[in-house]
Amino acid sequence: VFILLCSLAAALFFELGPVLHGPSIRFGLPIGVVTFVVYLLLLKSLEEGEVSVNVTVFRMNFVVSSALAVVLLGEILTVRKIFGLLLCFGAILMLLIAAPSRNRGKHTGLRYSVPACLLAGGLNILVKTALTAGALTVQLLLFRYCVVAVLAALWHLLSRGRNSPGTGTVYQLALLSAAAMMFSLYFTFAALRIGEVALVIPINQLAFVFSAAGAVLIFKEQMSKPKLLALILAVASIVTIA
């Protein structure tokens, strides 16, 4: 809801084109449905399993996007891109190895994070197609999150009694995360408009590098050798691809 309000405010106050923009509506509605399903699957995976396993599996969606971009969009798969993707895959593998052994063998949450990964990979291609077809960035966000907000509200009503109401802290964090996501998505969409999916998405998905660093600094998580190697491989992947 907060990111929906941020999108509406940006479209109205900064005059970033007409709010009721045809291509943005046509693509924003199906993109919103897929986005909601992806979010729901990812959150379900985190209810069952660990962040270190399920989020890293989910972040592999750039591999799906890169493969689909070559097949569907005719993007060229250069040697540098291949090497960069291999380095990033190695980083994700190291993070999986770094997961606690008691959870690694259970595959907990993977029944949700794996389909979320596959759907997110296709979602990136759909967004690229929308932007190529003339959809406006902020308007696409607006209608995307209109659908997400409506579906989330319906889901909440249907599951009433199982979910407790949010606290003030939850709403504050939701507002802050919405502002951060708005800027992140805006720059991602801007990059997708002029750049290749196989280049933009891998760099975007390597955000877990900053998450890992933040977890060590803020939550005092241990920086094991596999995690450190994963960060080094991730940075090497960014440098190689970019």
Short mmCIF file of C-alpha atoms in Angstrom, two decimals:
data_model
loop_
_atom_site.label_atom_id
_atom_site.label_comp_id
_atom_site.label_asym_id
_atom_site.label_seq_id
_atom_site.Cartn_x
_atom_site.Cartn_y
_atom_site.Cartn_z
CA VAL A 1 0.00 0.00 0.00
CA PHE A 2 2.82 2.41 0.86
CA ILE A 3 4.65 1.84 -2.42
CA LEU A 4 1.32 2.27 -4.22
CA LEU A 5 0.95 5.69 -2.57
CA CYS A 6 4.58 6.58 -3.42
CA SER A 7 3.94 5.70 -7.08
CA LEU A 8 0.74 7.75 -7.21
CA ALA A 9 2.43 10.75 -5.58
CA ALA A 10 5.33 10.57 -8.04
CA ALA A 11 2.99 10.41 -11.03
CA LEU A 12 0.86 13.33 -9.82
CA PHE A 13 3.34 15.73 -8.22
CA PHE A 14 6.26 15.29 -10.61
CA GLU A 15 4.05 15.16 -13.73
CA LEU A 16 5.71 12.03 -15.10
CA GLY A 17 3.14 11.57 -17.87
CA PRO A 18 -0.59 10.73 -17.78
CA VAL A 19 -1.72 8.53 -14.89
CA LEU A 20 -4.15 6.53 -17.06
CA HIS A 21 -1.56 5.37 -19.57
CA GLY A 22 -2.73 2.51 -21.83
CA PRO A 23 0.43 0.36 -22.15
CA SER A 24 1.22 0.84 -18.45
CA ILE A 25 -2.25 -0.43 -17.49
CA ARG A 26 -2.20 -3.37 -19.93
CA PHE A 27 1.15 -4.63 -18.67
CA GLY A 28 0.83 -3.43 -15.08
CA LEU A 29 -2.18 -5.64 -14.29
CA PRO A 30 -0.66 -9.04 -15.22
CA ILE A 31 2.72 -7.96 -13.79
CA GLY A 32 0.94 -7.15 -10.52
CA VAL A 33 -0.64 -10.61 -10.34
CA VAL A 34 2.71 -12.36 -10.90
CA THR A 35 4.41 -9.98 -8.42
CA PHE A 36 1.92 -10.86 -5.69
CA VAL A 37 2.38 -14.60 -6.26
CA VAL A 38 6.19 -14.20 -6.18
CA TYR A 39 6.06 -12.19 -2.93
CA LEU A 40 3.67 -14.67 -1.33
CA LEU A 41 5.83 -17.68 -2.25
CA LEU A 42 8.99 -15.97 -1.00
CA LEU A 43 7.41 -15.02 2.33
CA LYS A 44 6.03 -18.55 2.72
CA SER A 45 9.54 -19.93 2.17
CA LEU A 46 10.84 -17.66 4.94
CA GLU A 47 8.13 -18.88 7.30
CA GLU A 48 9.41 -22.44 6.87
CA GLY A 49 13.14 -22.03 6.33
CA GLU A 50 16.19 -19.85 6.73
CA VAL A 51 16.92 -16.61 4.92
CA SER A 52 20.41 -17.79 3.95
CA VAL A 53 18.97 -20.69 1.97
CA ASN A 54 15.69 -19.48 0.55
CA VAL A 55 16.64 -15.91 -0.35
CA THR A 56 19.79 -17.07 -2.13
CA VAL A 57 17.75 -19.63 -4.08
CA PHE A 58 15.26 -16.91 -4.95
CA ARG A 59 18.07 -14.58 -6.07
CA MET A 60 19.07 -17.15 -8.69
CA ASN A 61 16.17 -15.85 -10.78
CA PHE A 62 18.67 -13.78 -12.76
CA VAL A 63 19.89 -17.06 -14.31
CA VAL A 64 16.33 -17.76 -15.49
CA SER A 65 16.01 -14.17 -16.78
CA SER A 66 19.33 -14.31 -18.63
CA ALA A 67 18.44 -17.61 -20.30
CA LEU A 68 14.99 -16.36 -21.32
CA ALA A 69 16.48 -13.09 -22.60
CA VAL A 70 18.75 -15.01 -24.96
CA VAL A 71 15.92 -17.27 -26.16
CA LEU A 72 13.02 -14.80 -26.30
CA LEU A 73 14.63 -11.36 -26.73
CA GLY A 74 17.58 -12.34 -28.89
CA GLU A 75 20.18 -10.96 -26.50
CA ILE A 76 23.76 -12.07 -27.13
CA LEU A 77 25.39 -14.31 -24.52
CA THR A 78 29.03 -13.20 -24.55
CA VAL A 79 31.95 -15.00 -22.91
CA ARG A 80 32.17 -12.22 -20.32
CA LYS A 81 28.50 -12.63 -19.39
CA ILE A 82 28.91 -16.39 -19.10
CA PHE A 83 31.95 -16.00 -16.84
CA GLY A 84 30.15 -13.39 -14.73
CA LEU A 85 27.11 -15.64 -14.32
CA LEU A 86 29.34 -18.55 -13.29
CA LEU A 87 31.01 -16.38 -10.66
CA CYS A 88 27.61 -15.31 -9.31
CA PHE A 89 26.40 -18.92 -9.28
CA GLY A 90 29.54 -19.79 -7.31
CA ALA A 91 28.69 -17.04 -4.82
CA ILE A 92 25.21 -18.42 -4.30
CA LEU A 93 26.62 -21.94 -3.93
CA MET A 94 28.99 -20.73 -1.22
CA LEU A 95 26.09 -19.11 0.65
CA LEU A 96 24.16 -22.38 0.51
CA ILE A 97 27.20 -24.21 1.86
CA ALA A 98 27.44 -21.64 4.65
CA ALA A 99 23.90 -22.46 5.82
CA PRO A 100 23.66 -24.43 9.08
CA SER A 101 23.99 -28.15 8.34
CA ARG A 102 20.86 -29.08 10.27
CA ASN A 103 18.72 -27.05 7.88
CA ARG A 104 20.68 -27.68 4.69
CA GLY A 105 19.58 -31.30 4.58
CA LYS A 106 15.90 -30.60 5.22
CA HIS A 107 15.34 -28.46 2.10
CA THR A 108 12.94 -26.47 4.26
CA GLY A 109 11.05 -23.79 2.38
CA LEU A 110 12.44 -24.79 -1.04
CA ARG A 111 9.00 -25.90 -2.21
CA TYR A 112 8.12 -22.18 -2.15
CA SER A 113 11.44 -20.45 -3.00
CA VAL A 114 12.13 -22.55 -6.13
CA PRO A 115 8.84 -21.67 -7.91
CA ALA A 116 9.27 -18.07 -6.69
CA CYS A 117 12.67 -18.02 -8.37
CA LEU A 118 11.29 -19.36 -11.66
CA LEU A 119 8.35 -16.94 -11.66
CA ALA A 120 10.58 -13.97 -10.83
CA GLY A 121 12.84 -14.86 -13.75
CA GLY A 122 9.87 -14.69 -16.10
CA LEU A 123 8.62 -11.52 -14.41
CA ASN A 124 11.84 -9.70 -15.30
CA ILE A 125 11.29 -10.54 -18.97
CA LEU A 126 7.69 -9.33 -18.77
CA VAL A 127 8.83 -6.00 -17.28
CA LYS A 128 11.44 -5.59 -20.02
CA THR A 129 8.76 -6.31 -22.65
CA ALA A 130 6.43 -3.74 -21.06
CA LEU A 131 9.07 -1.02 -21.06
CA THR A 132 10.03 -1.79 -24.66
CA ALA A 133 6.34 -1.54 -25.62
CA GLY A 134 6.17 2.02 -24.25
CA ALA A 135 4.98 1.56 -20.67
CA LEU A 136 5.96 4.47 -18.40
CA THR A 137 8.12 3.60 -15.41
CA VAL A 138 6.15 5.21 -12.55
CA GLN A 139 2.77 4.33 -14.06
CA LEU A 140 3.85 0.71 -14.45
CA LEU A 141 4.79 0.68 -10.76
CA LEU A 142 1.47 2.33 -9.89
CA PHE A 143 -0.77 -0.25 -11.58
CA ARG A 144 1.53 -3.12 -10.60
CA TYR A 145 1.11 -2.30 -6.93
CA CYS A 146 -2.59 -1.47 -7.30
CA VAL A 147 -3.05 -5.14 -8.14
CA VAL A 148 -0.65 -6.27 -5.38
CA ALA A 149 -2.50 -4.15 -2.78
CA VAL A 150 -5.92 -5.46 -3.82
CA LEU A 151 -4.80 -9.10 -3.86
CA ALA A 152 -3.01 -8.67 -0.51
CA ALA A 153 -6.18 -7.17 1.02
CA LEU A 154 -8.29 -10.06 -0.31
CA TRP A 155 -5.75 -12.59 0.97
CA HIS A 156 -5.81 -10.93 4.40
CA LEU A 157 -9.61 -11.01 4.53
CA LEU A 158 -9.71 -14.68 3.51
CA SER A 159 -7.13 -15.60 6.15
CA ARG A 160 -8.67 -13.42 8.88
CA GLY A 161 -8.17 -14.93 12.30
CA ARG A 162 -4.75 -16.37 11.44
CA ASN A 163 -2.95 -13.04 11.02
CA SER A 164 -2.57 -10.56 13.85
CA PRO A 165 -2.84 -6.83 13.09
CA GLY A 166 0.42 -4.99 12.44
CA THR A 167 2.09 -2.87 15.09
CA GLY A 168 3.27 0.72 14.74
CA THR A 169 6.82 -0.50 14.18
CA VAL A 170 5.64 -2.71 11.32
CA TYR A 171 3.96 0.24 9.61
CA GLN A 172 7.04 2.43 10.07
CA LEU A 173 9.28 -0.21 8.55
CA ALA A 174 6.78 -0.73 5.73
CA LEU A 175 6.88 2.98 4.91
CA LEU A 176 10.68 3.08 4.91
CA SER A 177 10.96 -0.07 2.82
CA ALA A 178 8.39 1.30 0.35
CA ALA A 179 10.47 4.45 -0.17
CA ALA A 180 13.62 2.38 -0.64
CA MET A 181 11.87 -0.02 -3.03
CA MET A 182 10.44 2.88 -5.04
CA PHE A 183 13.91 4.26 -5.74
CA SER A 184 15.31 0.78 -6.38
CA LEU A 185 12.58 -0.19 -8.85
CA TYR A 186 12.73 3.17 -10.59
CA PHE A 187 16.44 2.83 -11.31
CA THR A 188 16.04 -0.84 -12.23
CA PHE A 189 13.29 -0.04 -14.72
CA ALA A 190 15.34 2.85 -16.12
CA ALA A 191 18.24 0.45 -16.64
CA LEU A 192 16.00 -2.17 -18.25
CA ARG A 193 14.61 0.42 -20.66
CA ILE A 194 18.04 1.04 -22.20
CA GLY A 195 20.05 -2.03 -21.19
CA GLU A 196 20.01 -5.78 -21.67
CA VAL A 197 18.19 -8.05 -19.22
CA ALA A 198 21.21 -10.37 -19.03
CA LEU A 199 23.30 -7.42 -17.82
CA VAL A 200 20.87 -5.45 -15.60
CA ILE A 201 19.20 -8.25 -13.64
CA PRO A 202 22.35 -10.07 -12.43
CA ILE A 203 23.77 -6.82 -11.05
CA ASN A 204 20.42 -6.00 -9.43
CA GLN A 205 20.10 -9.42 -7.81
CA LEU A 206 23.56 -9.19 -6.27
CA ALA A 207 22.02 -6.93 -3.64
CA PHE A 208 22.51 -9.82 -1.22
CA VAL A 209 26.13 -8.66 -0.94
CA PHE A 210 24.92 -5.60 0.98
CA SER A 211 22.41 -7.70 2.93
CA ALA A 212 25.20 -9.99 4.10
CA ALA A 213 27.38 -7.06 5.14
CA GLY A 214 24.45 -5.46 6.97
CA ALA A 215 23.64 -8.71 8.76
CA VAL A 216 27.20 -8.88 10.09
CA LEU A 217 27.29 -5.24 11.19
CA ILE A 218 23.75 -4.92 12.58
CA PHE A 219 22.70 -8.42 13.65
CA LYS A 220 26.21 -9.67 14.50
CA GLU A 221 25.92 -12.72 12.26
CA GLN A 222 29.09 -14.78 11.85
CA MET A 223 31.20 -14.17 8.73
CA SER A 224 32.34 -17.69 7.91
CA LYS A 225 34.91 -18.50 5.24
CA PRO A 226 32.24 -19.69 2.74
CA LYS A 227 30.29 -16.44 3.26
CA LEU A 228 33.44 -14.35 2.77
CA LEU A 229 34.28 -16.28 -0.39
CA ALA A 230 30.71 -15.74 -1.59
CA LEU A 231 31.06 -11.96 -1.19
CA ILE A 232 34.36 -11.98 -3.09
CA LEU A 233 32.84 -14.03 -5.93
CA ALA A 234 29.79 -11.76 -6.03
CA VAL A 235 31.90 -8.61 -6.34
CA ALA A 236 34.02 -10.30 -9.03
CA SER A 237 30.83 -11.16 -10.89
CA ILE A 238 29.65 -7.53 -10.83
CA VAL A 239 33.03 -6.27 -12.09
CA THR A 240 33.13 -8.92 -14.84
CA ILE A 241 29.60 -8.34 -16.12
CA ALA A 242 29.74 -4.52 -15.86
#
